[in-house]
Amino acid sequence: MLEIATKVHDEARQGEAFAPFANDPNKYQRRFYIESYGCQMNFSDSEIVASILNGEGFGATRNFEDADLILLNTCSIREKAEQTVRKRLTEFKKLKQSRPSLLIGVLGCMAERLKSKFLEEEKLVDIVVGPDAYRALPQLITEADGGQKAVNVLLSREETYADISPVRLNSNGITAFVSIMRGCNNMCTFCVVPFTRGRERSRDHQSILKECAELFEAGYKEVTLLGQNVDSYYYSSEGSQPVTFAQLLEMVALISPDLRVRFSTSHPKDITDDVLHTMAKHENICKYIHLPLQSGSTRVLQLMNRSYSREWYKAKVERIRELMPDCGISSDIIAGFCTETEEDHQDTLNLMEFSQYDMSYMFFYSERPGTLAQRRYADDVPEEVKKRRLQEIVEMQNGLSLKSNQNDLGKTFKVLIEGTSKRSELHWMGRSSQNKVIVFAKESYDLKPGDYVHVKVNDCTQATLLGEIVVN
Ligand code: SAH
Ligand code: SF4
Ligand code: F3S
């Protein structure tokens, strides 16, 4: 329970991405079913995989019992994430026992981490594909159809899938994720991502702009530019000027003032004044920054190899508030990293208070095989201490989230309507620029998802703002 992010906005897009879009049942010979775990990068990759599979005559199904091919796009970030996938696999393996022609494939970070070991550990898995090898899927499926065990976990220095148009899975038709880079070079000591996703590389800006413009033409009103560390986006090609993240952000913002632009994730060490100024300059670049702190103790930050100190982080938060007083800020926090003392923990709590986060994803430290921390340091904070500290962090954030929402009472926000509220047919659900979920009565206005509307906040919970439409 505590493992997972606590304040997930309660109306927010959640977890699983199941395949399904209306597709012509006669167009495809076989069906695939895909489930995604982990970060948005994985969800975005599943859309690339869907595109590759469509090209191979596979149509998507929402029902795994109808599938000829079941794919799990997996995450390795914490041990619990891997356990979840293993549990799910046992269910699919039962199905395979009764239907041997069914193919089961494991994609993503867990595939990369375990490689062919996966096939030994998890009998009845047919295909193992790492995040940079999805173009090989057709070939691997053919091999698996022929009874071979098919594996491709090669990491690439170049692959960005730039030319592949993702098939939007489970989409609301209004908001979409656009991958702008892959991999990570940061080597935070706790983190498995540099090992599962390989070296950092940026995608050609032209292909990003084309994808965003096409989304807008298709009726989408919001794009989130995705990468493990978007601020280090840097695309250079012979004969043209290199493009930085600030420049890319501006180019996307200029597609249309009616297209909202978000991005995730920023590494505090890399977010520049240029990016902040660009955000401030364009109304349609959302005033929201996810700025993972991890720990509030300079000593622990050093052990984590985060390359900023407590003071440096505080200065960054102050700079954001100075340039954009209305900017939302959220964070990721790890409790109980190696050697963490009570004093370090208190440093985290009071830096959270200083930053006044609107929301945080909070975890206790989970040692990952092969990471620098696992090789260098002992995982020496007892589990009950980790959990108690996490609980304190969660309580701190709950208080900050409520306070942040209470501060919005009486204010009016421009909201992009994403759809009908899950709780009531009579209400819309949308988001403010600050990424807060706002629920409000539809009343008799002629509105639809994708419309912008001004909403005055008149009530709130810790997770959601409640308001009413104001006509201006
Ligand atoms: N690239 C992003 C984060 C990717 S992982 C960034 O740098 O911010 C998402 C979050 O998972 C991290 O920010 C961190 O808080 C958490 N995390 C990563 N490895 C972890 C581990 N071994 N144990 C617990 N939490 C971890
Ligand atoms: Fe992991 Fe650090 Fe890279 Fe984020 S920046 S993916 S935490 S190594
Ligand atoms: Fe998980 Fe891989 Fe993302 S480890 S968090 S799916 S990059």
Coordinates of C-alpha atoms and ligand atoms in Angstrom, one line a residue:
M1 CA 0.0 0.0 0.0
L2 CA 2.6 2.5 1.1
E3 CA 4.8 1.4 -1.8
I4 CA 2.8 3.3 -4.3
A5 CA 2.4 7.0 -4.9
T6 CA -0.1 8.2 -2.4
K7 CA -1.6 11.2 -3.9
V8 CA -2.6 10.1 -7.3
H9 CA -5.3 12.6 -8.2
D10 CA -8.4 10.6 -7.7
E11 CA -9.9 11.4 -11.1
A12 CA -6.5 11.1 -12.8
R13 CA -5.6 8.7 -15.6
Q14 CA -4.4 5.6 -13.7
G15 CA -2.3 2.6 -14.2
E16 CA -3.1 0.1 -16.8
A17 CA -3.1 0.7 -20.4
F18 CA -5.1 -1.9 -22.2
A19 CA -5.1 -2.2 -25.8
P20 CA -8.3 -1.1 -27.5
F21 CA -9.3 1.2 -30.1
A22 CA -12.1 0.5 -32.5
N23 CA -10.6 -1.6 -35.2
D24 CA -12.1 -3.3 -38.1
P25 CA -12.5 -6.9 -37.1
N26 CA -11.9 -8.1 -40.7
K27 CA -8.7 -6.1 -41.2
Y28 CA -6.5 -8.2 -38.9
Q29 CA -5.8 -11.9 -38.9
R30 CA -4.6 -12.2 -35.3
R31 CA -5.2 -10.3 -32.1
F32 CA -2.9 -9.0 -29.5
Y33 CA -3.5 -7.8 -26.0
I34 CA -1.1 -5.5 -24.2
E35 CA -0.8 -4.4 -20.6
S36 CA 1.6 -1.7 -19.4
Y37 CA 3.3 -1.2 -16.1
G38 CA 5.7 1.5 -14.8
C39 CA 6.2 5.0 -16.1
Q40 CA 4.6 6.9 -18.9
M41 CA 7.6 6.0 -21.1
N42 CA 6.4 2.4 -21.0
F43 CA 2.8 3.4 -21.8
S44 CA 4.1 5.4 -24.7
D45 CA 6.3 2.5 -25.9
S46 CA 3.2 0.3 -25.9
E47 CA 1.7 2.6 -28.4
I48 CA 4.7 2.2 -30.7
V49 CA 4.5 -1.6 -30.2
A50 CA 0.8 -1.4 -31.2
S51 CA 1.7 0.4 -34.4
I52 CA 4.4 -2.2 -35.3
L53 CA 1.9 -5.0 -34.6
N54 CA -0.9 -3.4 -36.7
G55 CA 1.5 -3.4 -39.6
E56 CA 2.0 -7.1 -39.1
G57 CA -1.7 -8.0 -39.2
F58 CA -2.3 -8.0 -35.5
G59 CA -5.4 -6.1 -34.2
A60 CA -5.8 -5.1 -30.6
T61 CA -8.2 -6.6 -28.2
R62 CA -9.3 -5.5 -24.7
N63 CA -10.0 -9.0 -23.7
F64 CA -6.9 -11.2 -23.1
E65 CA -8.9 -14.4 -23.6
D66 CA -9.5 -13.5 -27.2
A67 CA -5.8 -12.8 -27.9
D68 CA -3.3 -14.8 -29.9
L69 CA -0.5 -12.8 -28.5
I70 CA -0.4 -11.4 -24.9
L71 CA 2.3 -8.8 -24.1
L72 CA 3.3 -7.4 -20.8
N73 CA 5.3 -4.2 -20.9
T74 CA 7.1 -4.4 -17.6
C75 CA 8.8 -2.2 -15.1
S76 CA 11.8 -2.9 -12.8
I77 CA 12.0 0.3 -10.8
R78 CA 11.2 -1.4 -7.5
E79 CA 11.0 -5.0 -6.4
K80 CA 7.3 -4.7 -6.0
A81 CA 6.8 -3.7 -9.6
E82 CA 8.5 -6.9 -10.7
Q83 CA 6.5 -9.0 -8.3
T84 CA 3.3 -7.6 -9.7
V85 CA 4.3 -8.7 -13.2
R86 CA 5.3 -12.2 -12.1
K87 CA 1.9 -12.6 -10.5
R88 CA 0.1 -11.5 -13.6
L89 CA 2.2 -13.8 -15.7
T90 CA 1.1 -16.9 -13.7
E91 CA -2.5 -16.1 -14.8
F92 CA -1.6 -15.9 -18.4
K93 CA 0.5 -19.0 -18.2
K94 CA -2.6 -21.0 -17.1
L95 CA -4.3 -19.8 -20.2
K96 CA -1.4 -21.0 -22.3
Q97 CA -1.5 -24.4 -20.8
S98 CA -5.0 -24.8 -22.2
R99 CA -4.2 -23.1 -25.5
P100 CA -0.6 -23.9 -26.5
S101 CA -0.6 -21.7 -29.7
L102 CA -1.0 -18.6 -27.5
L103 CA 2.2 -16.6 -27.5
I104 CA 3.3 -14.7 -24.4
G105 CA 5.8 -11.9 -24.6
V106 CA 7.5 -9.8 -22.0
L107 CA 8.6 -6.3 -23.0
G108 CA 10.2 -3.4 -21.3
C109 CA 12.6 -2.9 -18.4
M110 CA 12.2 -6.3 -16.7
A111 CA 12.9 -8.0 -20.0
E112 CA 16.1 -5.9 -20.3
R113 CA 17.2 -6.6 -16.8
L114 CA 16.7 -10.3 -16.8
K115 CA 17.3 -11.0 -20.5
S116 CA 17.2 -14.7 -21.4
K117 CA 17.2 -15.6 -17.7
F118 CA 13.6 -14.6 -17.9
L119 CA 12.8 -17.6 -20.1
E120 CA 14.5 -20.0 -17.6
E121 CA 12.8 -18.4 -14.6
E122 CA 9.4 -18.0 -16.2
K123 CA 8.6 -21.1 -18.2
L124 CA 5.9 -20.6 -20.9
V125 CA 7.1 -17.1 -21.8
D126 CA 7.9 -17.2 -25.6
I127 CA 9.2 -13.8 -26.3
V128 CA 11.5 -11.4 -24.4
V129 CA 12.1 -8.0 -26.0
G130 CA 14.0 -5.0 -24.5
P131 CA 12.9 -1.4 -25.0
D132 CA 15.2 -0.7 -28.0
A133 CA 14.3 -3.8 -29.9
Y134 CA 10.6 -3.4 -30.7
R135 CA 11.2 -3.2 -34.4
A136 CA 12.4 -6.9 -34.1
L137 CA 9.0 -8.0 -32.8
P138 CA 7.6 -9.3 -36.2
Q139 CA 10.7 -11.5 -36.6
L140 CA 10.5 -12.7 -33.0
I141 CA 6.9 -13.6 -33.4
T142 CA 7.7 -15.7 -36.4
E143 CA 10.5 -17.4 -34.4
A144 CA 8.1 -18.0 -31.5
D145 CA 5.4 -19.4 -33.9
G146 CA 8.0 -21.9 -35.1
G147 CA 8.5 -23.1 -31.5
Q148 CA 11.7 -21.2 -30.8
K149 CA 12.3 -19.1 -27.7
A150 CA 12.8 -15.6 -29.1
V151 CA 14.9 -13.0 -27.4
N152 CA 16.2 -9.5 -28.4
V153 CA 17.4 -7.3 -25.6
L154 CA 20.0 -5.3 -27.6
L155 CA 20.2 -1.7 -26.4
S156 CA 20.9 1.0 -29.0
R157 CA 22.6 4.3 -29.1
E158 CA 20.3 5.6 -31.8
E159 CA 16.9 4.1 -31.7
T160 CA 14.2 6.7 -31.0
Y161 CA 11.3 5.1 -33.1
A162 CA 11.1 8.6 -34.6
D163 CA 9.4 7.4 -37.8
I164 CA 6.8 5.2 -36.1
S165 CA 3.3 6.8 -35.6
P166 CA 2.1 5.5 -32.3
V167 CA -1.4 4.0 -32.2
R168 CA -3.1 5.7 -29.3
L169 CA -4.2 3.1 -26.8
N170 CA -6.9 3.7 -24.3
S171 CA -7.0 7.4 -25.3
N172 CA -9.4 10.0 -24.3
G173 CA -8.8 11.7 -27.6
I174 CA -7.8 14.9 -25.8
T175 CA -4.4 14.4 -24.1
A176 CA -1.5 12.4 -25.5
F177 CA 2.1 11.6 -24.6
V178 CA 4.9 12.2 -27.0
S179 CA 8.3 10.6 -26.4
I180 CA 11.1 13.1 -27.1
M181 CA 14.1 11.1 -25.9
R182 CA 15.1 7.7 -24.6
G183 CA 17.5 6.3 -22.0
C184 CA 19.3 8.1 -19.2
N185 CA 22.9 9.0 -18.5
N186 CA 22.5 10.2 -15.0
M187 CA 23.4 7.1 -13.0
C188 CA 21.5 8.0 -9.8
T189 CA 22.9 5.2 -7.6
F190 CA 19.5 3.8 -6.6
C191 CA 18.1 3.6 -10.1
V192 CA 17.9 0.7 -12.6
V193 CA 16.8 2.9 -15.5
P194 CA 20.2 3.6 -17.0
F195 CA 20.7 -0.2 -17.2
T196 CA 17.3 -1.1 -18.6
R197 CA 16.9 1.8 -21.0
G198 CA 20.5 2.5 -22.0
R199 CA 22.2 5.6 -23.1
E200 CA 20.4 8.9 -23.5
R201 CA 19.5 10.0 -27.0
S202 CA 17.2 12.7 -28.3
R203 CA 14.6 12.3 -31.0
D204 CA 14.7 14.4 -34.2
H205 CA 12.7 17.6 -33.4
Q206 CA 11.0 17.6 -36.8
S207 CA 9.4 14.2 -36.1
I208 CA 8.3 15.4 -32.7
L209 CA 6.7 18.6 -34.2
K210 CA 5.0 16.6 -36.9
E211 CA 3.6 14.2 -34.3
C212 CA 2.3 17.0 -32.1
A213 CA 0.8 18.9 -35.1
E214 CA -1.0 15.8 -36.3
L215 CA -2.4 15.2 -32.8
F216 CA -3.7 18.7 -32.8
E217 CA -5.3 18.3 -36.2
A218 CA -6.9 15.1 -34.9
G219 CA -8.6 17.0 -32.1
Y220 CA -6.1 16.5 -29.3
K221 CA -5.6 19.6 -27.1
E222 CA -2.7 18.6 -24.9
V223 CA 0.7 16.9 -25.4
T224 CA 3.1 15.8 -22.7
L225 CA 6.7 15.6 -23.9
L226 CA 8.2 12.6 -22.3
G227 CA 11.7 11.6 -21.3
Q228 CA 13.6 10.4 -18.1
N229 CA 15.3 13.8 -18.1
V230 CA 13.7 16.1 -20.6
D231 CA 15.9 19.1 -19.8
S232 CA 18.9 17.4 -21.3
Y233 CA 17.1 17.1 -24.6
Y234 CA 19.6 18.1 -27.3
Y235 CA 19.2 17.2 -30.9
S236 CA 21.9 17.9 -33.4
S237 CA 22.3 16.8 -37.0
E238 CA 24.8 17.7 -39.6
G239 CA 24.1 20.9 -41.4
S240 CA 21.5 22.3 -39.0
Q241 CA 21.5 24.2 -35.7
P242 CA 21.3 22.0 -32.6
V243 CA 17.9 22.2 -30.7
T244 CA 17.8 22.5 -26.9
F245 CA 14.8 21.6 -24.7
A246 CA 13.8 25.2 -24.3
Q247 CA 13.8 25.6 -28.1
L248 CA 11.8 22.5 -28.6
L249 CA 9.3 23.5 -26.0
E250 CA 8.8 26.8 -27.8
M251 CA 8.4 25.2 -31.2
V252 CA 5.7 22.8 -29.8
A253 CA 4.0 25.7 -28.1
L254 CA 3.8 27.6 -31.3
I255 CA 1.8 24.9 -33.1
S256 CA -1.3 26.5 -31.7
P257 CA -2.3 28.6 -28.7
D258 CA -5.1 26.0 -28.2
L259 CA -2.6 23.1 -27.8
R260 CA -1.5 22.8 -24.2
V261 CA 2.1 21.6 -23.6
R262 CA 3.4 19.7 -20.6
F263 CA 6.6 17.8 -20.0
S264 CA 8.0 15.2 -17.7
T265 CA 10.4 14.6 -16.0
S266 CA 12.8 17.4 -15.1
H267 CA 16.0 16.7 -13.3
P268 CA 16.6 19.6 -10.9
K269 CA 20.2 19.9 -12.0
D270 CA 19.3 20.4 -15.6
I271 CA 16.2 22.7 -15.7
T272 CA 17.5 26.0 -17.0
D273 CA 16.4 29.6 -16.8
D274 CA 15.8 29.3 -20.5
V275 CA 13.2 26.7 -19.9
L276 CA 11.6 28.7 -17.2
H277 CA 11.5 31.8 -19.3
T278 CA 10.0 29.9 -22.2
M279 CA 7.3 28.5 -19.9
A280 CA 6.5 32.0 -18.5
K281 CA 6.3 33.4 -22.1
H282 CA 3.7 31.0 -23.5
E283 CA 0.3 30.8 -21.9
N284 CA -0.2 27.3 -23.4
I285 CA 2.9 25.8 -21.7
C286 CA 1.4 24.5 -18.5
K287 CA 2.6 26.0 -15.3
Y288 CA 3.6 22.8 -13.7
I289 CA 6.9 21.2 -13.0
H290 CA 7.6 17.8 -11.7
L291 CA 10.9 18.3 -9.9
P292 CA 11.9 15.1 -8.1
L293 CA 13.8 15.9 -4.8
Q294 CA 14.5 12.2 -3.7
S295 CA 16.1 13.4 -0.4
G296 CA 16.4 16.7 1.4
S297 CA 19.8 15.8 2.9
T298 CA 22.9 17.0 1.0
R299 CA 24.8 14.0 2.3
V300 CA 22.2 11.5 1.0
L301 CA 21.9 13.4 -2.3
Q302 CA 25.6 12.9 -2.7
L303 CA 25.4 9.2 -2.1
M304 CA 22.5 9.1 -4.6
N305 CA 24.7 10.9 -7.1
R306 CA 22.0 13.5 -7.8
S307 CA 24.6 16.2 -8.3
Y308 CA 22.7 19.0 -6.4
S309 CA 22.6 20.0 -2.8
R310 CA 19.8 20.9 -0.5
E311 CA 20.6 24.6 -0.9
W312 CA 20.8 24.3 -4.7
Y313 CA 17.4 22.6 -4.8
K314 CA 15.9 25.3 -2.6
A315 CA 17.3 28.0 -4.9
K316 CA 15.8 26.3 -7.9
V317 CA 12.3 26.2 -6.2
E318 CA 12.7 29.9 -5.4
R319 CA 13.7 30.7 -9.0
I320 CA 10.6 28.9 -10.3
R321 CA 8.4 30.8 -7.9
E322 CA 10.0 34.1 -8.8
L323 CA 9.5 33.7 -12.5
M324 CA 6.1 31.9 -12.3
P325 CA 4.4 32.6 -9.0
D326 CA 1.4 30.4 -10.1
C327 CA 3.5 27.4 -11.0
G328 CA 2.6 24.0 -9.5
I329 CA 5.5 21.9 -8.3
S330 CA 5.5 18.2 -7.5
S331 CA 8.1 15.7 -6.4
D332 CA 9.4 12.1 -6.0
I333 CA 10.8 11.2 -2.6
I334 CA 12.6 8.1 -1.4
A335 CA 12.5 7.2 2.3
G336 CA 15.2 5.1 3.9
F337 CA 18.0 5.2 1.3
C338 CA 21.3 3.6 2.5
T339 CA 22.8 5.2 5.7
E340 CA 19.8 7.6 6.0
T341 CA 19.7 8.9 9.6
E342 CA 16.8 10.6 11.5
E343 CA 18.4 13.9 10.9
D344 CA 18.6 13.2 7.1
H345 CA 14.9 12.2 7.2
Q346 CA 14.0 15.5 9.1
D347 CA 15.9 17.4 6.3
T348 CA 13.6 15.7 3.8
L349 CA 10.5 16.6 5.7
N350 CA 11.4 20.3 6.1
L351 CA 12.5 20.6 2.5
M352 CA 9.1 19.3 1.5
E353 CA 7.6 22.0 3.6
F354 CA 9.9 24.6 2.1
S355 CA 8.9 23.5 -1.4
Q356 CA 5.2 23.4 -0.6
Y357 CA 4.6 20.6 -3.1
D358 CA 1.2 20.3 -4.6
M359 CA 1.7 16.5 -5.0
S360 CA 4.4 13.9 -4.5
Y361 CA 5.1 10.3 -5.4
M362 CA 6.6 8.7 -2.4
F363 CA 8.4 5.4 -2.1
F364 CA 10.6 3.5 0.3
Y365 CA 14.0 2.5 -1.0
S366 CA 14.0 -0.8 -2.8
E367 CA 17.5 -2.1 -3.6
R368 CA 17.8 -3.1 -7.2
P369 CA 20.4 -5.7 -8.4
G370 CA 23.2 -4.2 -10.5
T371 CA 22.7 -0.6 -9.5
L372 CA 25.6 1.4 -8.1
A373 CA 24.0 1.6 -4.7
Q374 CA 23.6 -2.1 -4.5
R375 CA 27.3 -2.6 -5.4
R376 CA 28.6 0.2 -3.2
Y377 CA 26.4 0.6 -0.1
A378 CA 24.6 -1.6 2.4
D379 CA 20.8 -1.4 2.4
D380 CA 21.0 -0.7 6.1
V381 CA 17.9 1.1 7.1
P382 CA 15.5 -1.5 8.6
E383 CA 12.3 -2.0 6.8
E384 CA 10.1 -0.9 9.7
V385 CA 12.1 2.4 9.9
K386 CA 11.8 2.9 6.1
K387 CA 8.0 2.4 6.4
R388 CA 7.7 4.7 9.4
R389 CA 9.6 7.4 7.7
L390 CA 7.6 7.0 4.5
Q391 CA 4.4 7.3 6.6
E392 CA 5.7 10.6 8.0
I393 CA 6.5 11.8 4.5
V394 CA 3.1 10.8 3.3
E395 CA 1.4 12.6 6.2
M396 CA 3.5 15.7 5.4
Q397 CA 2.5 15.6 1.8
N398 CA -1.2 15.0 2.6
G399 CA -1.1 18.2 4.7
L400 CA 0.7 20.1 1.9
S401 CA -1.7 18.9 -0.8
L402 CA -4.8 19.9 1.2
K403 CA -3.2 23.3 1.9
S404 CA -2.4 23.8 -1.8
N405 CA -6.0 23.0 -2.8
Q406 CA -7.4 25.2 0.0
N407 CA -5.3 28.1 -1.4
D408 CA -7.2 27.7 -4.7
L409 CA -10.6 28.3 -3.1
G410 CA -12.2 31.3 -4.7
K411 CA -9.8 31.4 -7.7
T412 CA -10.8 30.9 -11.3
F413 CA -8.8 28.6 -13.6
K414 CA -8.9 27.9 -17.3
V415 CA -9.7 24.2 -17.5
L416 CA -9.3 21.7 -20.4
I417 CA -12.3 19.3 -20.2
E418 CA -11.0 15.7 -20.5
G419 CA -14.3 13.9 -20.0
T420 CA -17.3 13.2 -17.8
S421 CA -16.4 12.7 -14.1
K422 CA -16.1 9.1 -13.1
R423 CA -18.3 9.7 -10.2
S424 CA -21.2 11.6 -11.8
E425 CA -22.6 11.8 -15.3
L426 CA -23.7 15.4 -14.5
H427 CA -20.1 16.6 -14.0
W428 CA -17.1 17.3 -16.2
M429 CA -13.6 16.5 -15.2
G430 CA -10.7 18.6 -16.4
R431 CA -7.3 20.0 -15.4
S432 CA -5.9 23.4 -14.6
S433 CA -2.6 24.5 -16.1
Q434 CA -1.1 23.5 -12.7
N435 CA -2.2 19.9 -13.4
K436 CA -4.8 19.9 -10.7
V437 CA -8.0 17.9 -11.3
I438 CA -11.1 20.0 -11.2
V439 CA -14.6 18.6 -11.2
F440 CA -17.6 20.8 -12.0
A441 CA -21.3 20.6 -12.9
K442 CA -22.1 20.5 -16.6
E443 CA -25.2 22.6 -16.2
S444 CA -26.9 23.5 -19.4
Y445 CA -23.9 24.7 -21.3
D446 CA -23.1 23.2 -24.6
L447 CA -19.6 21.9 -23.9
K448 CA -17.7 18.8 -24.9
P449 CA -14.3 17.1 -24.0
G450 CA -11.5 19.2 -25.6
D451 CA -13.2 22.5 -24.8
Y452 CA -11.6 25.1 -22.5
V453 CA -13.8 26.6 -19.8
H454 CA -13.3 28.9 -16.9
V455 CA -14.1 27.3 -13.6
K456 CA -14.2 29.0 -10.2
V457 CA -13.1 26.7 -7.3
N458 CA -15.6 26.7 -4.4
D459 CA -14.7 23.5 -2.6
C460 CA -11.9 20.9 -2.4
T461 CA -10.7 17.6 -1.0
Q462 CA -7.0 16.8 -0.6
A463 CA -7.0 15.3 -4.1
T464 CA -9.5 17.3 -6.2
L465 CA -10.8 20.8 -6.7
L466 CA -14.6 21.3 -7.0
G467 CA -16.0 24.3 -8.9
E468 CA -18.5 25.9 -11.1
I469 CA -18.4 27.3 -14.6
V470 CA -18.0 31.0 -14.8
V471 CA -19.1 32.8 -18.0
N472 CA -16.9 35.7 -19.0
Ligands
SAH1 N1 13.7 10.0 -14.4 C1 12.9 10.4 -13.4 C2 12.5 9.3 -12.5 C3 12.4 7.9 -12.9 S1 11.9 6.7 -11.8 C4 13.7 11.3 -12.5 O1 14.9 11.3 -12.6 O2 13.1 12.0 -11.8 C5 10.6 7.4 -10.8 C6 10.9 7.5 -9.4 O3 11.1 6.2 -8.8 C7 12.3 8.2 -9.0 O4 12.2 9.6 -9.1 C8 12.5 7.7 -7.6 O5 11.9 8.5 -6.7 C9 11.8 6.4 -7.6 N2 12.8 5.3 -7.6 C10 13.7 5.0 -8.5 N3 14.5 3.9 -8.1 C11 14.0 3.6 -6.9 C12 14.4 2.6 -5.9 N4 15.4 1.7 -6.2 N5 13.7 2.5 -4.8 C13 12.7 3.3 -4.5 N6 12.3 4.3 -5.4 C14 13.0 4.4 -6.5
SF4_2 FE1 16.9 7.1 -12.8 FE2 18.2 9.3 -12.1 FE3 17.9 8.7 -14.7 FE4 15.8 9.5 -13.2 S1 17.6 10.7 -13.7 S2 15.9 7.8 -14.6 S3 16.3 8.6 -11.2 S4 19.1 7.5 -13.2
F3S3 FE1 10.0 1.3 -14.8 FE2 11.5 1.2 -16.8 FE3 9.9 3.3 -16.5 S1 12.0 0.6 -14.8 S2 9.8 3.4 -14.3 S3 9.3 1.2 -16.8 S4 11.9 3.3 -17.4

